[in-house]
Tab-separated table of C-alpha atoms and ligand atoms in Angstrom:
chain	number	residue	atom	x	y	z
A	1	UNK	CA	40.879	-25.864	21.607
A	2	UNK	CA	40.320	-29.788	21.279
A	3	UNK	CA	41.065	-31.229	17.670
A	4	UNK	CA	38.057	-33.052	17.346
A	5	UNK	CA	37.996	-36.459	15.259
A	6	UNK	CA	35.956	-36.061	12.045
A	7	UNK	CA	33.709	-39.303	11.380
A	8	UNK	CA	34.705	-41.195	8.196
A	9	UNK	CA	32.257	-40.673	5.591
A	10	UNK	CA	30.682	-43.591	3.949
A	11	UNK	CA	29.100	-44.297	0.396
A	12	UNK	CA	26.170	-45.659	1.307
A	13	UNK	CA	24.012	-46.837	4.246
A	14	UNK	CA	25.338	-50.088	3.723
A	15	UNK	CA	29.103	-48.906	4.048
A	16	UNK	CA	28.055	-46.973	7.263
A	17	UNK	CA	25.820	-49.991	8.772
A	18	UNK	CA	28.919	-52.502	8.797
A	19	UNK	CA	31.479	-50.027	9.583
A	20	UNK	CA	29.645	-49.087	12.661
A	21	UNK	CA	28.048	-52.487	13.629
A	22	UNK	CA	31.800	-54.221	13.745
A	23	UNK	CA	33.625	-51.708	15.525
A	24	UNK	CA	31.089	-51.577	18.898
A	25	UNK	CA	31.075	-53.924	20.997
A	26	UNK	CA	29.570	-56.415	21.281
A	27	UNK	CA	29.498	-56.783	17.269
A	28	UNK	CA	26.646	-57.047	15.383
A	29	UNK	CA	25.510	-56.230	11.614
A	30	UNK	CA	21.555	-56.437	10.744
A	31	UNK	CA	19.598	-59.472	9.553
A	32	UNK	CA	18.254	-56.967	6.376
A	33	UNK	CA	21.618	-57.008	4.800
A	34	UNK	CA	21.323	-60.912	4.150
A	35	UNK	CA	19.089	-60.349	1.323
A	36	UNK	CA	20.808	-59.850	-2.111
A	37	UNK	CA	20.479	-61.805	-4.682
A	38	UNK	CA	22.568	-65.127	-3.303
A	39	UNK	CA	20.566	-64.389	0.338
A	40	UNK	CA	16.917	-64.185	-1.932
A	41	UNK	CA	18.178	-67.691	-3.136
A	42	UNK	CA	19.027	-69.180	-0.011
A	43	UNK	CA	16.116	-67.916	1.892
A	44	UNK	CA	14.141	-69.376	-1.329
A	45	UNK	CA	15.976	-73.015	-0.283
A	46	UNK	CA	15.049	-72.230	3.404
A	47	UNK	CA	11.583	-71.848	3.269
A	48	UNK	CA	11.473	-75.705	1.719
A	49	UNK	CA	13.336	-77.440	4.561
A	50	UNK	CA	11.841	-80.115	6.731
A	51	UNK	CA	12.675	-78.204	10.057
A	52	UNK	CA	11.193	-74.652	8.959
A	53	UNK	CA	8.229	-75.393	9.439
A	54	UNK	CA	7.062	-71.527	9.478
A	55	UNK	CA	5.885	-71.201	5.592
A	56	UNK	CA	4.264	-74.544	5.916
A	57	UNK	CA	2.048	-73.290	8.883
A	58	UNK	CA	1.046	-70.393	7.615
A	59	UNK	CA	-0.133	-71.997	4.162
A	60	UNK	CA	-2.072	-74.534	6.199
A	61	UNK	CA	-3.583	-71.728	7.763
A	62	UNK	CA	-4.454	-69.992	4.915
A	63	UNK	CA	-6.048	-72.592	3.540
A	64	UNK	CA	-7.683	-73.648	5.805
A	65	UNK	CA	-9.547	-70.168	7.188
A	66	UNK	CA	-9.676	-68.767	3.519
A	67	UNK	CA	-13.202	-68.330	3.847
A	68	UNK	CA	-13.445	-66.502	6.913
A	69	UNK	CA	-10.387	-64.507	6.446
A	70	UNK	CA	-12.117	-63.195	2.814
A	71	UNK	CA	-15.402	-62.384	5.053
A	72	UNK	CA	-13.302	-60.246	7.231
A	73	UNK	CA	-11.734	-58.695	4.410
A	74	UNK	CA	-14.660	-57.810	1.930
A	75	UNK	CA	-16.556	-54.903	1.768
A	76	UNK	CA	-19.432	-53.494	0.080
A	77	UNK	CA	-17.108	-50.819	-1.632
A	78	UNK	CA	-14.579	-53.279	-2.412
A	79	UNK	CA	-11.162	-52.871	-0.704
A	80	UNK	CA	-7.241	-52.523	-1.635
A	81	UNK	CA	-5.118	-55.162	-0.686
A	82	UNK	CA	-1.093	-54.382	0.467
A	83	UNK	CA	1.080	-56.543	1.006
A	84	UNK	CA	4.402	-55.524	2.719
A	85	UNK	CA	7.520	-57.928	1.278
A	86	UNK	CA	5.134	-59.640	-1.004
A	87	UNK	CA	8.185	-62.080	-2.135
A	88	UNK	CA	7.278	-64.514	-4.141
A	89	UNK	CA	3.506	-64.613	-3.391
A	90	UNK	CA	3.264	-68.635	-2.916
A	91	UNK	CA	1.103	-67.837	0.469
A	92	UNK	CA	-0.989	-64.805	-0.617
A	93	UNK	CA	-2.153	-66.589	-4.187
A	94	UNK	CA	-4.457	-69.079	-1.739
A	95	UNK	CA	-6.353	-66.060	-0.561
A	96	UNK	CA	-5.587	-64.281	-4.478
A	97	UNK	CA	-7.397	-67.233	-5.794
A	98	UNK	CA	-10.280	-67.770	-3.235
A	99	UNK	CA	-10.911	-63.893	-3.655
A	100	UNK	CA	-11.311	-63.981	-7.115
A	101	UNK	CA	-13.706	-67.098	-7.286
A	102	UNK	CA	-15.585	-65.412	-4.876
A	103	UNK	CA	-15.672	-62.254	-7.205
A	104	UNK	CA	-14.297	-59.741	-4.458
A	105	UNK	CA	-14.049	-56.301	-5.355
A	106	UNK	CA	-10.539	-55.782	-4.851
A	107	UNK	CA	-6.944	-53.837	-6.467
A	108	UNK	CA	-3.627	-56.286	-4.796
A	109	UNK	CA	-0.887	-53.639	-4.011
A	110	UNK	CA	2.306	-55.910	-3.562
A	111	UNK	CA	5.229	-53.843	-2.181
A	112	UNK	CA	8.848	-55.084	-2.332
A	113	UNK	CA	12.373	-54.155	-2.045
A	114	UNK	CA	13.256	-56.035	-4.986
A	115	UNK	CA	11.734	-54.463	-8.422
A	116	UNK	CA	12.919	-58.217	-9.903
A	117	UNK	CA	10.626	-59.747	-7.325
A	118	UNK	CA	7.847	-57.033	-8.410
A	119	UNK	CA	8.166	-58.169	-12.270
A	120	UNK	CA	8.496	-61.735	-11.333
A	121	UNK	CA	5.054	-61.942	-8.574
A	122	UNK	CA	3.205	-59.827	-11.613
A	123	UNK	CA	4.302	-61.875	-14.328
A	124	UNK	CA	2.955	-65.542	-12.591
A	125	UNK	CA	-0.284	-63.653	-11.711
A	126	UNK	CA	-1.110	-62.621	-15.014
A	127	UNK	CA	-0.742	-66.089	-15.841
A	128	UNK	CA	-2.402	-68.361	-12.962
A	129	UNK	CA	-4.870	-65.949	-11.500
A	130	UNK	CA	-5.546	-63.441	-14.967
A	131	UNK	CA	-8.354	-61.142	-13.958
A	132	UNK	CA	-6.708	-59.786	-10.464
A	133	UNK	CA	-5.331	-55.881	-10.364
A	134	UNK	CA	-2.228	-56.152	-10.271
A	135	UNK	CA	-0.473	-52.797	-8.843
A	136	UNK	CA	2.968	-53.079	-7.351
A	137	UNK	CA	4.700	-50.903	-5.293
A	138	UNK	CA	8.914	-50.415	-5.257
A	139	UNK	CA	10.547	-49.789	-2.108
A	140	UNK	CA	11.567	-50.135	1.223
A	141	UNK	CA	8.386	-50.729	3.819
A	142	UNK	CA	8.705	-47.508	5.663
A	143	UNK	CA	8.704	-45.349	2.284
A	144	UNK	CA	5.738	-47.207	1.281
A	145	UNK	CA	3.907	-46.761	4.381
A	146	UNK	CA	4.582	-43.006	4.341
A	147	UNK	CA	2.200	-43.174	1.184
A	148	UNK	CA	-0.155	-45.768	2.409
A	149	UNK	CA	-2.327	-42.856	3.738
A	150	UNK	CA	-3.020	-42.103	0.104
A	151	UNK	CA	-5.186	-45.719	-0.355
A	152	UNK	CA	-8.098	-43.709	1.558
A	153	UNK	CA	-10.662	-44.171	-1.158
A	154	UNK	CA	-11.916	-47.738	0.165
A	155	UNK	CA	-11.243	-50.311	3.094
A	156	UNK	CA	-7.540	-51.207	3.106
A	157	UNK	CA	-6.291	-54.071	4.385
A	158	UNK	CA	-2.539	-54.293	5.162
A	159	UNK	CA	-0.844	-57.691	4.885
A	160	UNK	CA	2.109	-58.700	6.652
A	161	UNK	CA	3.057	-62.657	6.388
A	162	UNK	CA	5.867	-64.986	7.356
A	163	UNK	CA	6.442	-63.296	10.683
A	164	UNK	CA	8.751	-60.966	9.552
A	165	UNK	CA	7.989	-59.192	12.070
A	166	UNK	CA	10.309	-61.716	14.184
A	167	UNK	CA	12.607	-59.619	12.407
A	168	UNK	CA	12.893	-56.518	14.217
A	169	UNK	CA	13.949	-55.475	17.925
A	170	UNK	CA	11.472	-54.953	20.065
A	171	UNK	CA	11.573	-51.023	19.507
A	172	UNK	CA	11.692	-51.056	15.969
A	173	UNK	CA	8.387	-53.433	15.802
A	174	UNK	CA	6.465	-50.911	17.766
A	175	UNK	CA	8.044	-47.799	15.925
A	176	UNK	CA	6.796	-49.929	12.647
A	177	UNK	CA	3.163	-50.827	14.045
A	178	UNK	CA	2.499	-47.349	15.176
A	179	UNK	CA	3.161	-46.331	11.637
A	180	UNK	CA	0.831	-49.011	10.097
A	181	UNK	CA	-1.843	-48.126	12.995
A	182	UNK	CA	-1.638	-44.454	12.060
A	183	UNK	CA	-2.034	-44.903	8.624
A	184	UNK	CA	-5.019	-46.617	9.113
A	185	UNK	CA	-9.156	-45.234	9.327
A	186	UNK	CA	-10.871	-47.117	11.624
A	187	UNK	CA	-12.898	-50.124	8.609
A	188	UNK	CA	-9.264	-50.984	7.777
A	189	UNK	CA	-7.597	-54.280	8.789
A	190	UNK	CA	-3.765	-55.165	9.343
A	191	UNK	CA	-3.288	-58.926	8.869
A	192	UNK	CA	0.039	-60.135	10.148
A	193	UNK	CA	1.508	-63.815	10.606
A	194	UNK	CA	3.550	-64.438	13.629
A	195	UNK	CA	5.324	-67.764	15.048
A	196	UNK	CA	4.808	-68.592	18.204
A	197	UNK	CA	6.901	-70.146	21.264
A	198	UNK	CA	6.687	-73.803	20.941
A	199	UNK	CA	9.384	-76.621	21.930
A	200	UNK	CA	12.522	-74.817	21.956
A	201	UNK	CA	14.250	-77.491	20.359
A	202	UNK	CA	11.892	-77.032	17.399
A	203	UNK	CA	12.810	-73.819	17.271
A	204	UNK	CA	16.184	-74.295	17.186
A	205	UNK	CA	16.003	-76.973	14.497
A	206	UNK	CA	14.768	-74.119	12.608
A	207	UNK	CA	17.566	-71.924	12.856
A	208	UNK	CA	20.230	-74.780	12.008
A	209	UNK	CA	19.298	-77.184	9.343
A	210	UNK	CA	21.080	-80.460	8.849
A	211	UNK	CA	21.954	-79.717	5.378
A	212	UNK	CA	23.509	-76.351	6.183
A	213	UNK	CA	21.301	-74.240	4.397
A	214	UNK	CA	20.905	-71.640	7.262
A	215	UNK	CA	24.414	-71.427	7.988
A	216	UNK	CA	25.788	-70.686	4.559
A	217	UNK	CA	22.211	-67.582	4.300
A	218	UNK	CA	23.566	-66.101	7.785
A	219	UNK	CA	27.904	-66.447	6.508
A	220	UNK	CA	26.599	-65.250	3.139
A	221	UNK	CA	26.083	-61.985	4.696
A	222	UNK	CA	30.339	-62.151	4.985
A	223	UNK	CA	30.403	-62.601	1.190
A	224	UNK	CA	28.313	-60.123	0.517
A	225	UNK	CA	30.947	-57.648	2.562
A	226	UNK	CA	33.908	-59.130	0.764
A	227	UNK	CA	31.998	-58.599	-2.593
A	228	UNK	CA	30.961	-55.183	-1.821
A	229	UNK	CA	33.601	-53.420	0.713
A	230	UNK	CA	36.873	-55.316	-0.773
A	231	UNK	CA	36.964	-57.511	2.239
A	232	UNK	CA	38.877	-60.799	3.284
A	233	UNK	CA	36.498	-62.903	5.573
A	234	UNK	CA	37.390	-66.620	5.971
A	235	UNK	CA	33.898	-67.620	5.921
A	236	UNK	CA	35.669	-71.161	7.258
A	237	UNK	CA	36.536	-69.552	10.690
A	238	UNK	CA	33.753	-68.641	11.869
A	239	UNK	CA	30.830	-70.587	12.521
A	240	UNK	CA	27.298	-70.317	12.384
A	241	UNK	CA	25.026	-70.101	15.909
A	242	UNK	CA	21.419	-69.954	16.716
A	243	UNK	CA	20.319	-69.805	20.418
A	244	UNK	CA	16.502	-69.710	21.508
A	245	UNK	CA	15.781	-68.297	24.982
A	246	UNK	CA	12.108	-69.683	25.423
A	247	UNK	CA	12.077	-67.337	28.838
A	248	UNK	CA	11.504	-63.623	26.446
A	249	UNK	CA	11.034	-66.059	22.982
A	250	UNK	CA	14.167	-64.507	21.252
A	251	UNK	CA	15.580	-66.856	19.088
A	252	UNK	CA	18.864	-64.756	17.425
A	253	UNK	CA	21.757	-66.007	15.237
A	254	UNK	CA	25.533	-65.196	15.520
A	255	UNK	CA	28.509	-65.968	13.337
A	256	UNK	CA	31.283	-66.826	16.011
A	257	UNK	CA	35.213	-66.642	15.160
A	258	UNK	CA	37.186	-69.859	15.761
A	259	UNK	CA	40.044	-67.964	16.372
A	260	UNK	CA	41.885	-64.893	16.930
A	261	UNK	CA	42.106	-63.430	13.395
A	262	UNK	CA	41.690	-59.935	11.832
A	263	UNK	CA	39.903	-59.129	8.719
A	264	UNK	CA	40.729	-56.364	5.893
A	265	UNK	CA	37.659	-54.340	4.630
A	266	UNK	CA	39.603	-52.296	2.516
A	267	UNK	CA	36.466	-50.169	1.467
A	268	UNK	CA	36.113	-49.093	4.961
A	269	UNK	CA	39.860	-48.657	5.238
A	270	UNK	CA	39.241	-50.895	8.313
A	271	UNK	CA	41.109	-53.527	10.230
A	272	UNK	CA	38.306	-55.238	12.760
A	273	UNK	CA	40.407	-57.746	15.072
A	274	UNK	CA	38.499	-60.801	16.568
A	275	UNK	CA	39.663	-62.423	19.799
A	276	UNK	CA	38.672	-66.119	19.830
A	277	UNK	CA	35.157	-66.791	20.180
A	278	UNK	CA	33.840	-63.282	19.909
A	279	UNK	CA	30.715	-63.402	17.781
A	280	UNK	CA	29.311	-61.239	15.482
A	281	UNK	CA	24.866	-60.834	16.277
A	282	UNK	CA	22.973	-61.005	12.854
A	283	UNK	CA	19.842	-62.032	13.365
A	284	UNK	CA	16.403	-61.433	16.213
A	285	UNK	CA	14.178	-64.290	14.874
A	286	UNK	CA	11.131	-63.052	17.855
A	287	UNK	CA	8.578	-65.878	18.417
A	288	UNK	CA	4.985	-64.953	20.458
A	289	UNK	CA	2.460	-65.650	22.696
A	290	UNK	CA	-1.273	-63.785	23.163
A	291	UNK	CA	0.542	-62.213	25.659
A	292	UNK	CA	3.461	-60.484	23.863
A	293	UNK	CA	1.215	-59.499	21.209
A	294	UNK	CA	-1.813	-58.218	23.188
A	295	UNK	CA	1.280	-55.639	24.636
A	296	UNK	CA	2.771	-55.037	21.252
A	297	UNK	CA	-0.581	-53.951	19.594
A	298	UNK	CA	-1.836	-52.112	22.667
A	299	UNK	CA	1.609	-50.105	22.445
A	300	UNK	CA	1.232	-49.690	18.952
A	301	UNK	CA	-2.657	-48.267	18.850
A	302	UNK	CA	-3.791	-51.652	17.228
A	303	UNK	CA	-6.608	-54.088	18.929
A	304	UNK	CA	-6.898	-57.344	17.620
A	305	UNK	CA	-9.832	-58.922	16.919
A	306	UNK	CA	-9.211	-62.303	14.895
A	307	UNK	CA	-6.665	-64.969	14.980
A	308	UNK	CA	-5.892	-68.267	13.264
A	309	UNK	CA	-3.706	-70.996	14.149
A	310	UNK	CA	-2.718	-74.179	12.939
A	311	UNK	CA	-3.533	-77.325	14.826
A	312	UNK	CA	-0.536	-77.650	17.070
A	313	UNK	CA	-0.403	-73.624	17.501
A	314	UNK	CA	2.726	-73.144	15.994
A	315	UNK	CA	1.981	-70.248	13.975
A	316	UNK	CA	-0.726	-67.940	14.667
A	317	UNK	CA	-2.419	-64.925	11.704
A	318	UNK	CA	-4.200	-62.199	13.526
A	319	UNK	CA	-6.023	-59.846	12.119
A	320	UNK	CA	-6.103	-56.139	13.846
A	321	UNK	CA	-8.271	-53.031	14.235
A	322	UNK	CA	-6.788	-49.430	15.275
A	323	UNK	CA	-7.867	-49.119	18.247
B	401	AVI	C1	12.305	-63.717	6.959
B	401	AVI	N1	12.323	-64.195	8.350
B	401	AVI	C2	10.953	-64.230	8.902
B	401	AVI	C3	13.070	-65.448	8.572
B	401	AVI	C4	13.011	-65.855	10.061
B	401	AVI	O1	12.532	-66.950	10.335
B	401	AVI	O2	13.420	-65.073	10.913
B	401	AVI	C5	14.511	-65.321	8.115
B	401	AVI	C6	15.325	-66.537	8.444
B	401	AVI	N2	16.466	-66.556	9.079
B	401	AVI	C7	16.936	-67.785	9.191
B	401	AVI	N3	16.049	-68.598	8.635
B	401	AVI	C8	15.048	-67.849	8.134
């Protein structure tokens, strides 16, 4: 009989994630592990910089289609507003505030990760914009969309900002539409931001600040390893790398090694060696066209029927039917 090799066993899905993602090759870990508390901080930091110019887009867009965005939105019942990674709310107070002047009928459902996040978005909203429901939601978007088939009793419209979409491989995006499509009756509306393909060099400017900002959020995810699995990454040998391929609009970030090295995760009882130059994949950062999102809704069971984009079509907010 063969002695088969039993698979370590792992804490958590963390432990698992990087065990598994450095020991295939090529290596890669995933862009949702950048987000603890440092990563919240930095991304914070990122969304201010000159060169990314996504959050700045999308406000102006906001702002400026307020009006016709709340049109699309209201209904004579009223309807429920979810927001998927609410964050801090900067973006969605323009349409918070509009909808309240305009006395919508409305409940805002902001879902999060974070329950800090959750506390923090209610607290500033019972402050600037006092009069809105307020009911927020802990946990991770797919456990949350499992119970968004519950919000049946009026028209719900789904929000999804900051094209974090971008975010996910091209399988996962569909596998996370279809759920948001199937969850939906056929008055409800899913609202989602997404950048666009624009001068590549723009793009990369994005991805790798001057200052260095978005080089120490993508090595931060090596701190967070050495912090959490016992780990001994030189975050100083290995440097930070965006590429943008305007051809499929995939901009994606690696962490390269200077050198030959190999790095302790004593959690993992793991040695992972690194020839020189062999990089480490951490982030899909997808930018659009019509095109590529005509295909991803028709895949998903969406049909779009809005969309609103700054003045230089950088950024683009379509709004969506099931179809
Ligand atoms: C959250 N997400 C949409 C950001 C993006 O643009 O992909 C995360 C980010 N990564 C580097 N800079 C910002």
């Amino acid at each position: 009989m063969m002695n088969k090799i039993k698979p370590p066993e792992f804490d958590t899905q963390f432990a698992a994630d990087i065990f598994h993602g450095l020991t295939t090759y090529p290596k890669s870990l995933s862009s949702k592990y950048f987000y603890d508390k440092r990563g919240d901080e930095l991304f914070q930091q990122i969304m201010h910089l000159p060169e990314y110019y996504l959050t700045g887009k999308e406000f102006s867009i906001l702002q400026e289609y307020k009006e016709q965005i709340g049109l699309a939105f209201t209904s004579d019942k009223g309807f429920d507003l979810i927001e998927l990674g609410a964050g801090d709310g900067k973006k969605t107070k323009i349409l918070l505030r509009h909808f309240l002047e305009e006395k919508f009928s409305f409940r805002y459902l902001p879902v999060d990760i974070s329950d800090n996040v959750l506390l923090q978005l209610s607290a500033s909203l019972k402050e600037e914009l006092p009069g809105i429901a307020v009911e927020p939601q802990q946990g991770m978007y797919r456990e949350v969309l499992d119970r968004l088939t519950d919000y049946k009793e009026r028209k719900k419209v789904i929000l999804f900002l900051g094209s974090n979409i971008g975010n996910l491989s091209q399988e996962e995006a569909v596998s996370f539409l279809k759920k948001i499509s199937s969850s939906m009756s056929s008055e409800d509306l899913f609202f989602m931001g997404a950048d666009q393909k624009k001068n590549p060099q723009k793009v990369l400017d994005a991805y790798n600040d001057k200052t260095g900002v978005t080089a120490a959020f993508n090595k931060n995810l090596l701190t967070r390893i050495n912090r959490e699995l016992d780990a001994n990454f030189d975050l100083d040998a290995f440097l930070h790398w965006p590429v943008y391929d305007p051809e499929t609009g995939m901009a994606k970030s690696f962490l390269v090694s200077k050198k030959a090295q190999t790095v302790q995760i004593n959690s993992l009882n793991l040695e992972v060696e690194f020839a020189a130059w062999e990089s480490i994949h951490t982030e899909i950062s997808q930018k659009y066209d019509d095109t590529s999102i005509a295909w991803l809704a028709e895949e998903s069971g969406l049909k779009m029927i809005r969309s609103f984009s700054d003045s230089e079509n950088n950024f683009k907010n379509y709004i969506f039917q099931k179809s």
